[in-house]
């Protein structure tokens, strides 16, 4: 054989396979010629002389004392079997019910979306979070609930939102009772109007005063459409007629703030020319003025912002997405035609938001303040998140804007907080208050409905009717007690659901622990057996075991 320099690839490698092949061939020739197999032949052919492997990770094919390939190393795993990731084993058990546990009893629960029911969910959350309305619903007699499916399902829904330990409540029973189409997105304002009308009808059966008139007591105000003769100054007969309202519908187009919209709503219209008015006193057609007058205001004042308008040429609906400002505190004293001894101060309590640029689609969410804690929450169907003490939170997309910038907010896409000392309605505040306090103003391109709650008088303050002061004081004292007074049958029903839910959480936990313990014990058992299995010396007695059988044994949670 000629001399050659070894190439770098084979440099330093031993040619043991060749040596083994030659010696193995020699042994086989001897066995064939002598028809005898010695113990030494077996030791050589099966390489029993090789020392026990100390961990090569790959399972050396020619070492019968290497078990490394049977189990993965401590920091790796397999796709299936005993050595797969424990997270995969846990996933196979299905979802963990405790993942749906409420973060805390103070965290409100969400409502499931059944396809396109976000408009209803947002309104229901606004109503539930209003403590007076909630207490009114809880005060309905059980026999009335039995006769009225809508009231029954509403009370059940509120009871679950109040007490259920899960982070969200199934809204299906209530939505189905109303016979709403799950797949069709509807207008939240229209839904609220129809719901109030339906609830008033159902509640009229109740003999509990608090329940029977809850919708009217909280949400109903009165307006008059007043026509005044410019000649004699007399008002028309119809002017004295007071019409009920449950929300004030305000224009948004071309208007920048709630203050401007209210001015627009209450503005005086001139009736002249072809549009003259026939005055009974003057017995002729005369110039006149017409305007809306607010006669009485409810405890909960709803403003419906007319963001969706009809385009006359196309009969299509279009959404107005310009920014609109509204204050945290609203003084309605000068807006009402009747004079009150005390100021009518309202606090912002909920904002219904319509996300999306199209009028016929999009998504509704509600930002609502908890009356007890003064914390704001975002209700987005099943998901409820804490916003802190601001209605739009303190996220990166919400920035503080100086009052001088309010003019440039028209095309802003996010909701912002304006620290407002001299904003759009500052004049009103200065007129009504000797010491000017800063009122926060918020701006949103998507706010669709605003809910304000009348501030209850503090001790010492007087309202126009003295007895109301006493009532409000008493209510404030007992609200926390009333809060927990659900009808007993509903309380028991929700507690049963809670027991069942807690039980399912426990069952899952036990199953998971048992499964993981079983795997851990089995893995330890296999590691322990394999660590002692290697034959340390050929002199000791040993068994031959099939590699396939060993693989199966070492990779099954329950061995055959």
C-alpha positions as MATLAB code, in Angstrom:
seq = 'XXXXXXXXXXXXXXXXXXXXXXXXXXXXXXXXXXXXXXXXXXXXXXXXXXXXXXXXXXXXXXXXXXXXXXXXXXXXXXXXXXXXXXXXXXXXXXXXXXXXXXXXXXXXXXXXXXXXXXXXXXXXXXXXXXXXXXXXXXXXXXXXXXXXXXXXXXXXXXXXXXXXXXXXXXXXXXXXXXXXXXXXXXXXXXXXXXXXXXXXXXXXXXXXXXXXXXXXXXXXXXXXXXXXXXXXXXXXXXXXXXXXXXXXXXXXXXXXXXXXXXXXXXXXXXXXXXXXXXXXXXXXXXXXXXXXXXXXXXXXXXXXXXXXXXXXXXXXXXXXXXXXXXXXXXXXXXXXXXXXXXXXXXXXXXXXXXXXXXXXXXXXXXXXXXXXXXXXXXXXXXXXXXXXXXXXXXXXXXXXXXXXXXXXXXXXXXXXXXXXXXXXXXXXXXXXXXXXXXXXXXXXXXXXXXXXXXXXXXXXXXXXXXXXXXXXXXXXXXXXXXXXXXXXXXXXXXXXXXXXXXXXXXXXXXXXXXXXXXXXXXXXXXXXXXXXXXXXXXXXXXXXXXXXXXXXXXXXXXXX';
ca = [
       0.000    0.000    0.000;
       1.506    3.313   -1.042;
       2.085    6.058    1.509;
      -0.494    8.892    1.445;
      -1.168   11.860    3.638;
      -4.542   11.488    5.499;
      -7.095   14.188    4.481;
      -8.227   16.613    7.224;
     -11.690   15.107    7.443;
     -10.420   11.716    8.603;
      -7.578   13.165   10.640;
      -7.667   12.107   14.292;
     -10.471    9.592   13.740;
      -9.882    5.977   14.658;
     -10.673    3.336   12.081;
     -12.392    1.143   14.629;
     -15.332    0.124   12.435;
     -12.882   -1.370    9.918;
     -10.969   -3.122   12.716;
     -14.258   -4.444   14.077;
     -15.413   -5.657   10.667;
     -12.137   -7.522   10.128;
     -12.143   -9.167   13.573;
     -15.873   -9.989   13.321;
     -15.270  -11.653    9.933;
     -12.424  -13.663   11.459;
     -14.623  -14.828   14.387;
     -17.445  -15.867   12.004;
     -14.941  -17.885    9.879;
     -13.722  -19.706   13.035;
     -17.312  -20.396   14.187;
     -18.199  -21.831   10.780;
     -15.078  -23.978   10.534;
     -15.231  -25.315   14.131;
     -19.052  -25.263   14.580;
     -18.423  -23.904   18.065;
     -19.243  -20.507   19.708;
     -17.165  -19.532   22.699;
     -18.166  -17.024   25.340;
     -15.318  -14.848   24.148;
     -16.765  -14.925   20.607;
     -20.097  -13.599   21.925;
     -18.361  -10.915   23.985;
     -16.414   -9.789   20.925;
     -19.293   -9.936   18.395;
     -21.805   -8.112   20.607;
     -19.147   -5.779   22.010;
     -19.996   -6.631   25.595;
     -16.508   -5.423   26.462;
     -17.664   -1.829   25.854;
     -18.012    0.173   29.118;
     -21.464    1.423   30.290;
     -22.285    4.726   28.503;
     -22.105    7.807   30.757;
     -24.371    9.928   28.550;
     -23.783   10.422   24.836;
     -27.344   11.741   24.157;
     -27.659    9.848   20.851;
     -27.696    6.134   21.765;
     -24.514    4.663   20.329;
     -25.682    1.934   17.967;
     -22.778   -0.473   18.669;
     -22.904   -0.257   22.474;
     -25.436   -2.630   24.082;
     -24.842   -0.744   27.337;
     -25.997    2.644   25.994;
     -29.588    3.607   26.943;
     -29.286    7.304   26.053;
     -31.622    7.277   23.041;
     -34.483    5.790   25.052;
     -35.164    9.042   26.907;
     -34.447   12.659   25.940;
     -31.906   14.734   27.858;
     -33.175   16.740   30.829;
     -33.703   19.988   28.821;
     -35.389   18.513   25.737;
     -38.707   16.821   24.987;
     -40.547   14.739   22.397;
     -43.636   15.393   20.284;
     -45.732   12.690   21.895;
     -45.664    9.984   24.542;
     -44.290   10.158   28.062;
     -41.591   12.743   27.316;
     -43.688   15.368   25.523;
     -43.866   18.878   27.027;
     -46.093   18.943   30.108;
     -47.908   21.952   28.576;
     -49.040   19.630   25.746;
     -50.285   17.095   28.303;
     -52.224   19.867   30.088;
     -53.684   21.117   26.756;
     -55.002   17.637   26.068;
     -57.113   17.903   29.258;
     -59.119   20.731   27.641;
     -59.547   24.337   28.859;
     -59.015   25.080   32.554;
     -62.337   26.454   33.922;
     -60.467   28.505   36.540;
     -59.037   30.637   33.695;
     -62.544   32.161   33.544;
     -62.592   33.116   37.241;
     -63.362   36.762   38.076;
     -60.178   38.626   38.964;
     -61.815   39.812   42.224;
     -65.342   40.362   43.604;
     -64.893   44.090   42.773;
     -64.206   43.325   39.095;
     -67.471   43.489   37.116;
     -68.428   40.523   34.913;
     -68.675   40.680   31.122;
     -71.479   39.406   28.859;
     -71.074   36.841   26.078;
     -71.513   38.054   22.508;
     -73.887   35.752   20.636;
     -72.759   36.925   17.193;
     -73.732   40.577   16.883;
     -75.199   41.432   20.291;
     -72.569   43.941   21.476;
     -75.146   46.770   21.123;
     -77.442   45.030   23.655;
     -74.568   44.010   25.981;
     -73.335   47.620   26.247;
     -76.804   48.930   27.151;
     -77.423   46.112   29.675;
     -74.101   46.879   31.406;
     -75.011   50.597   31.614;
     -78.326   49.679   33.259;
     -76.839   47.070   35.614;
     -74.042   49.396   36.762;
     -76.665   51.996   37.740;
     -77.181   51.052   41.395;
     -80.704   52.521   41.688;
     -81.920   50.671   38.598;
     -80.309   47.421   39.760;
     -81.945   47.694   43.191;
     -85.297   48.413   41.529;
     -85.014   45.216   39.464;
     -84.038   43.210   42.571;
     -87.113   44.522   44.421;
     -89.635   43.000   41.939;
     -91.836   40.359   43.622;
     -91.055   36.711   42.694;
     -94.666   36.089   41.559;
     -94.429   39.025   39.092;
     -91.118   37.643   37.804;
     -92.779   34.271   37.169;
     -95.512   35.898   35.066;
     -93.153   38.176   33.096;
     -90.389   36.245   31.221;
     -88.536   39.432   30.219;
     -88.350   40.710   33.810;
     -87.498   37.222   35.048;
     -84.544   36.870   32.665;
     -83.380   40.452   33.329;
     -83.394   39.839   37.114;
     -81.494   36.556   36.595;
     -78.962   38.262   34.346;
     -78.430   41.027   36.952;
     -78.159   38.442   39.763;
     -75.421   36.612   37.841;
     -73.590   39.854   37.008;
     -73.789   40.623   40.725;
     -72.735   37.331   42.305;
     -71.442   34.850   39.724;
     -67.805   33.827   40.214;
     -67.123   33.526   36.480;
     -65.637   36.500   34.621;
     -68.545   36.585   32.162;
     -72.222   35.732   32.086;
     -74.176   34.070   29.273;
     -76.607   36.644   27.883;
     -78.423   34.097   25.653;
     -81.493   33.469   27.890;
     -82.312   37.200   28.035;
     -81.567   37.882   24.344;
     -83.715   34.883   23.326;
     -86.598   36.058   25.531;
     -86.560   39.358   23.625;
     -86.524   37.319   20.374;
     -83.613   39.336   18.992;
     -81.726   38.108   15.917;
     -78.196   37.246   17.155;
     -76.658   37.731   13.732;
     -77.904   41.242   13.005;
     -76.152   44.318   14.413;
     -78.752   46.815   15.639;
     -78.647   50.378   16.877;
     -78.053   50.607   20.638;
     -80.201   53.749   20.934;
     -83.189   52.037   19.265;
     -82.638   48.998   21.486;
     -82.684   51.129   24.661;
     -85.898   52.922   23.566;
     -87.684   49.613   22.884;
     -86.344   48.046   26.092;
     -87.590   50.941   28.260;
     -91.016   50.739   26.640;
     -91.169   46.964   27.194;
     -89.932   47.204   30.810;
     -92.501   49.912   31.668;
     -95.282   47.633   30.387;
     -94.023   44.613   32.342;
     -93.266   46.563   35.532;
     -96.779   48.021   35.675;
     -97.852   44.606   37.098;
     -95.681   45.095   40.172;
     -97.171   46.451   43.399;
     -93.722   47.501   44.722;
     -93.552   51.247   44.089;
     -89.753   51.261   43.754;
     -89.923   48.611   41.028;
     -93.085   49.742   39.246;
     -91.864   53.246   38.404;
     -88.114   52.609   38.208;
     -87.811   53.501   34.497;
     -89.885   56.700   34.798;
     -88.311   57.747   38.113;
     -84.760   57.442   36.833;
     -84.842   58.215   33.126;
     -87.956   60.259   32.287;
     -87.864   64.013   31.798;
     -90.304   66.464   30.206;
     -90.065   68.898   27.272;
     -92.464   71.326   25.613;
     -92.443   72.576   22.019;
     -93.264   76.237   22.581;
     -94.566   78.529   19.802;
     -94.742   82.242   20.732;
     -96.532   84.932   18.708;
     -94.134   87.799   17.929;
     -97.082   90.237   17.801;
     -99.033   89.631   21.055;
     -96.522   87.447   22.893;
     -99.047   84.651   23.588;
     -97.969   81.033   23.471;
     -99.903   78.428   21.469;
    -102.223   75.994   23.274;
     -99.898   73.106   22.386;
     -97.004   74.919   24.139;
     -98.313   73.937   27.564;
     -98.318   70.232   26.642;
     -95.405   68.414   28.253;
     -93.948   65.458   26.325;
     -91.923   62.722   27.974;
     -88.348   62.004   26.927;
     -85.947   59.244   27.992;
     -82.953   60.696   26.200;
     -82.216   63.954   24.433;
     -81.181   63.474   20.796;
     -78.472   66.003   19.989;
     -76.924   67.001   16.669;
     -73.188   66.419   16.258;
     -72.594   67.527   12.654;
     -70.675   70.788   12.614;
     -70.722   71.017   16.431;
     -67.668   70.564   18.638;
     -69.035   70.028   22.145;
     -71.973   68.988   24.289;
     -72.428   72.643   25.207;
     -72.784   73.651   21.540;
     -75.160   70.739   20.879;
     -77.393   71.756   23.803;
     -77.424   75.364   22.526;
     -78.431   74.006   19.120;
     -81.147   71.780   20.644;
     -82.691   74.652   22.618;
     -82.188   77.313   19.929;
     -85.042   79.543   18.784;
     -86.422   79.011   15.271;
     -88.003   82.011   13.464;
     -91.358   81.282   11.747;
     -91.697   83.831    8.918;
     -92.964   84.195    5.341;
     -94.587   80.975    4.071;
     -93.822   79.467    7.453;
     -95.895   81.970    9.478;
     -97.997   80.779   12.415;
    -101.753   81.353   12.845;
    -102.284   83.071   16.216;
    -105.735   82.538   17.760;
    -105.511   85.760   19.810;
    -104.553   87.916   16.816;
    -106.868   85.879   14.507;
    -104.319   86.064   11.679;
    -101.073   84.554   10.396;
     -98.149   86.173   12.171;
     -94.374   85.933   12.584;
     -93.544   83.713   15.563;
     -90.733   81.855   17.279;
     -90.561   78.150   18.113;
     -88.211   76.423   20.535;
     -87.904   73.436   22.847;
     -88.064   74.057   26.596;
     -86.824   71.582   29.173;
     -89.575   71.343   31.823;
     -88.123   68.629   34.063;
     -84.896   66.625   34.106;
     -84.474   62.994   35.197;
     -82.012   61.603   37.754;
     -80.173   59.866   34.890;
     -79.805   62.144   31.874;
     -79.051   60.358   28.576;
     -77.734   62.202   25.539;
     -78.027   60.393   22.218;
     -75.390   61.879   19.871;
     -76.707   61.787   16.293;
     -73.521   60.450   14.680;
     -75.455   58.477   12.051;
     -77.147   60.679    9.483;
     -79.075   59.890    6.282;
     -77.631   61.195    3.030;
     -80.731   62.498    1.189;
     -79.427   61.739   -2.334;
     -78.501   58.093   -1.680;
     -80.780   57.179    1.302;
     -77.617   55.673    2.810;
     -76.570   56.196    6.414;
     -73.248   57.833    7.108;
     -71.347   58.075   10.396;
     -69.897   61.392   11.540;
     -66.460   60.718   13.038;
     -65.434   64.228   14.083;
     -64.161   64.763   17.629;
     -66.753   65.812   20.200;
     -66.024   67.260   23.656;
     -68.055   66.651   26.803;
     -67.393   67.558   30.440;
     -66.930   65.325   33.474;
     -69.320   67.619   35.363;
     -72.362   69.174   33.707;
     -74.360   72.092   35.119;
     -77.914   72.035   33.698;
     -79.316   74.802   35.938;
     -79.526   77.495   33.253;
     -80.844   75.015   30.665;
     -84.111   74.284   32.433;
     -87.079   76.638   32.038;
     -88.341   76.193   35.626;
     -86.176   77.828   38.300;
     -84.683   75.651   41.033;
     -83.341   76.797   44.360;
     -80.268   74.560   43.995;
     -77.957   73.860   41.085;
     -78.605   70.832   38.891;
     -75.125   69.317   38.705;
     -74.681   66.065   36.783;
     -71.641   63.757   36.803;
     -70.572   61.715   33.779;
     -71.331   58.064   34.567;
     -71.180   56.149   31.256;
     -70.076   56.559   27.640;
     -71.343   54.251   24.924;
     -68.804   54.037   22.108;
     -69.416   52.912   18.534;
     -66.147   51.762   16.928;
     -65.833   51.706   13.162;
     -66.377   54.187   10.350;
     -69.544   52.630    8.862;
     -73.011   53.434   10.213;
     -74.498   49.973    9.616;
     -71.714   47.877   11.125;
     -68.947   48.340   13.698;
     -68.696   47.400   17.347;
     -70.148   48.820   20.579;
     -68.281   49.041   23.892;
     -69.243   50.866   27.089;
     -67.040   52.810   29.510;
     -68.861   52.952   32.856;
     -68.017   54.379   36.275;
     -68.593   52.315   39.423;
     -70.591   54.584   41.762;
     -69.028   53.114   44.914;
     -65.339   53.096   43.941;
     -65.382   55.890   41.288;
     -63.291   53.576   39.083;
     -63.982   53.435   35.330;
     -64.309   50.108   33.500;
     -64.397   49.200   29.821;
     -67.063   46.613   28.945;
     -66.225   44.908   25.650;
     -68.570   41.876   25.650;
     -66.797   39.110   27.680;
     -63.775   41.311   28.343;
     -63.837   43.846   31.176;
     -60.802   46.000   31.907;
     -60.051   48.615   34.527;
     -59.436   52.153   33.226;
     -58.607   53.728   36.599;
     -60.095   57.091   37.528;
     -60.379   58.362   33.911;
     -63.080   57.254   31.453;
     -60.473   56.597   28.740;
     -57.712   55.317   31.031;
     -54.124   56.463   30.814;
     -53.011   54.451   27.770;
     -50.499   55.648   25.194;
     -53.226   56.588   22.701;
     -54.947   58.893   25.194;
     -53.104   62.146   25.671;
     -53.771   65.225   27.763;
     -54.632   68.176   25.520;
     -54.303   71.808   26.467;
     -57.505   73.904   26.270;
     -56.076   76.016   23.445;
     -55.845   72.877   21.294;
     -59.543   71.997   21.427;
     -60.084   73.698   18.054;
     -57.752   71.238   16.285;
     -59.396   68.066   17.584;
     -61.713   67.578   14.594;
     -59.950   64.660   12.945;
     -58.365   63.029   15.966;
     -58.933   59.281   15.974;
     -58.406   58.619   19.664;
     -60.258   59.554   22.817;
     -58.469   62.236   24.787;
     -58.632   64.038   28.101;
     -58.573   67.818   28.055;
     -57.604   69.494   31.323;
     -60.117   72.251   30.947;
     -60.107   75.561   32.754;
     -61.330   77.685   29.850;
     -62.755   75.170   27.363;
     -66.041   75.302   25.441;
     -68.333   75.406   28.455;
     -66.159   77.405   30.813;
     -68.397   80.477   30.459;
     -71.320   78.513   31.844;
     -69.262   77.397   34.845;
     -67.993   80.889   35.565;
     -71.521   82.234   35.464;
     -72.828   79.582   37.816;
     -69.984   79.471   40.316;
     -68.189   82.282   42.061;
     -64.977   80.291   42.591;
     -64.009   78.809   39.208;
     -62.936   75.194   39.536;
     -61.305   73.287   36.714;
     -63.580   70.759   35.053;
     -62.082   67.949   33.020;
     -63.381   67.683   29.462;
     -63.062   64.586   27.303;
     -62.951   64.329   23.548;
     -63.989   61.327   21.463;
     -64.579   60.610   17.774;
     -66.727   57.547   18.585;
     -68.831   58.523   21.632;
     -72.408   57.601   20.683;
     -74.349   58.023   23.918;
     -73.511   59.870   27.142;
     -75.072   59.086   30.505;
     -74.988   61.652   33.325;
     -76.229   61.094   36.878;
     -77.654   63.890   39.051;
     -75.342   64.591   41.957;
     -77.041   63.918   45.287;
     -76.992   66.827   47.721;
     -74.468   66.652   50.527;
     -75.513   67.361   54.124;
     -76.307   71.037   54.403;
     -77.095   71.472   50.692;
     -80.755   72.016   49.921;
     -82.689   70.966   46.890;
     -85.838   72.587   45.571;
     -87.871   70.064   47.580;
     -86.598   69.588   51.136;
     -87.868   66.024   51.460;
     -85.638   64.910   48.580;
     -82.574   65.809   50.610;
     -83.658   63.432   53.397;
     -84.408   60.711   50.862;
     -81.008   60.992   49.205;
     -79.253   60.935   52.572;
     -81.099   57.792   53.634;
     -80.387   56.131   50.311;
     -76.686   56.858   50.662;
     -76.650   55.202   54.093;
     -78.421   52.042   53.090;
     -77.170   51.521   49.534;
     -74.533   48.972   50.562;
     -77.117   46.969   52.526;
     -79.655   46.995   49.680;
     -76.857   46.055   47.268;
     -76.659   42.535   48.627;
     -80.432   41.972   48.946;
     -81.202   39.808   45.958;
     -84.513   37.921   45.863;
     -83.771   34.720   47.838;
     -84.652   32.359   44.968;
     -82.197   34.142   42.650;
     -79.520   34.229   45.346;
     -79.843   30.459   45.822;
     -79.857   29.847   42.074;
     -76.598   31.762   41.531;
     -74.979   30.135   44.579;
     -75.798   26.698   43.079;
     -74.161   27.781   39.829;
     -71.144   28.992   41.818;
     -70.878   25.659   43.679;
     -71.033   23.792   40.378;
     -68.414   26.097   38.822;
     -66.053   25.859   41.814;
     -66.499   22.075   41.715;
     -65.545   21.940   38.016;
     -62.426   24.039   38.808;
     -61.487   21.607   41.615;
     -62.117   18.543   39.401;
     -59.881   19.941   36.692;
     -57.165   20.853   39.192;
     -57.209   17.345   40.707;
     -57.166   15.699   37.263;
     -54.263   17.891   36.171;
     -52.272   17.226   39.363;
     -52.938   13.500   39.142;
     -51.892   13.381   35.467;
     -48.707   15.385   36.054;
     -47.822   13.396   39.200;
     -48.307   10.158   37.289;
     -45.987   11.405   34.515;
     -43.369   12.662   36.976;
     -43.375    9.364   38.917;
     -43.191    7.307   35.718;
     -40.298    9.397   34.375;
     -38.427    9.047   37.674;
     -39.065    5.292   37.638;
     -37.642    4.934   34.100;
     -34.613    7.135   34.820;
     -33.961    5.182   38.009;
     -34.220    1.744   36.303;
     -32.080    2.800   33.331;
     -29.429    4.274   35.621;
     -29.011    0.802   37.235;
     -29.597   -1.257   34.056;
     -26.142   -1.016   32.477;
     -23.981   -4.186   32.891;
     -20.852   -3.047   34.706;
     -18.869   -6.232   34.028;
     -19.453   -9.231   31.686;
     -18.725  -11.551   34.606;
     -22.060  -10.624   36.221;
     -25.269  -12.292   35.020;
     -27.426  -10.276   32.587;
     -30.387  -10.476   30.162;
     -30.755   -9.487   26.534;
     -33.822   -7.317   25.901;
     -35.178   -6.212   22.509;
     -34.466   -2.556   21.758;
     -37.979   -2.054   20.285;
     -39.568   -3.405   23.457;
     -37.387   -1.128   25.610;
     -38.323    1.909   23.491;
     -42.004    1.202   23.933;
     -41.580    0.614   27.659;
     -39.598    3.846   28.132;
     -42.019    6.060   26.170;
     -45.451    5.075   27.472;
     -47.244    6.754   30.386;
     -48.890    3.426   31.214;
     -46.464    0.621   30.281;
     -47.688   -2.563   28.597;
];
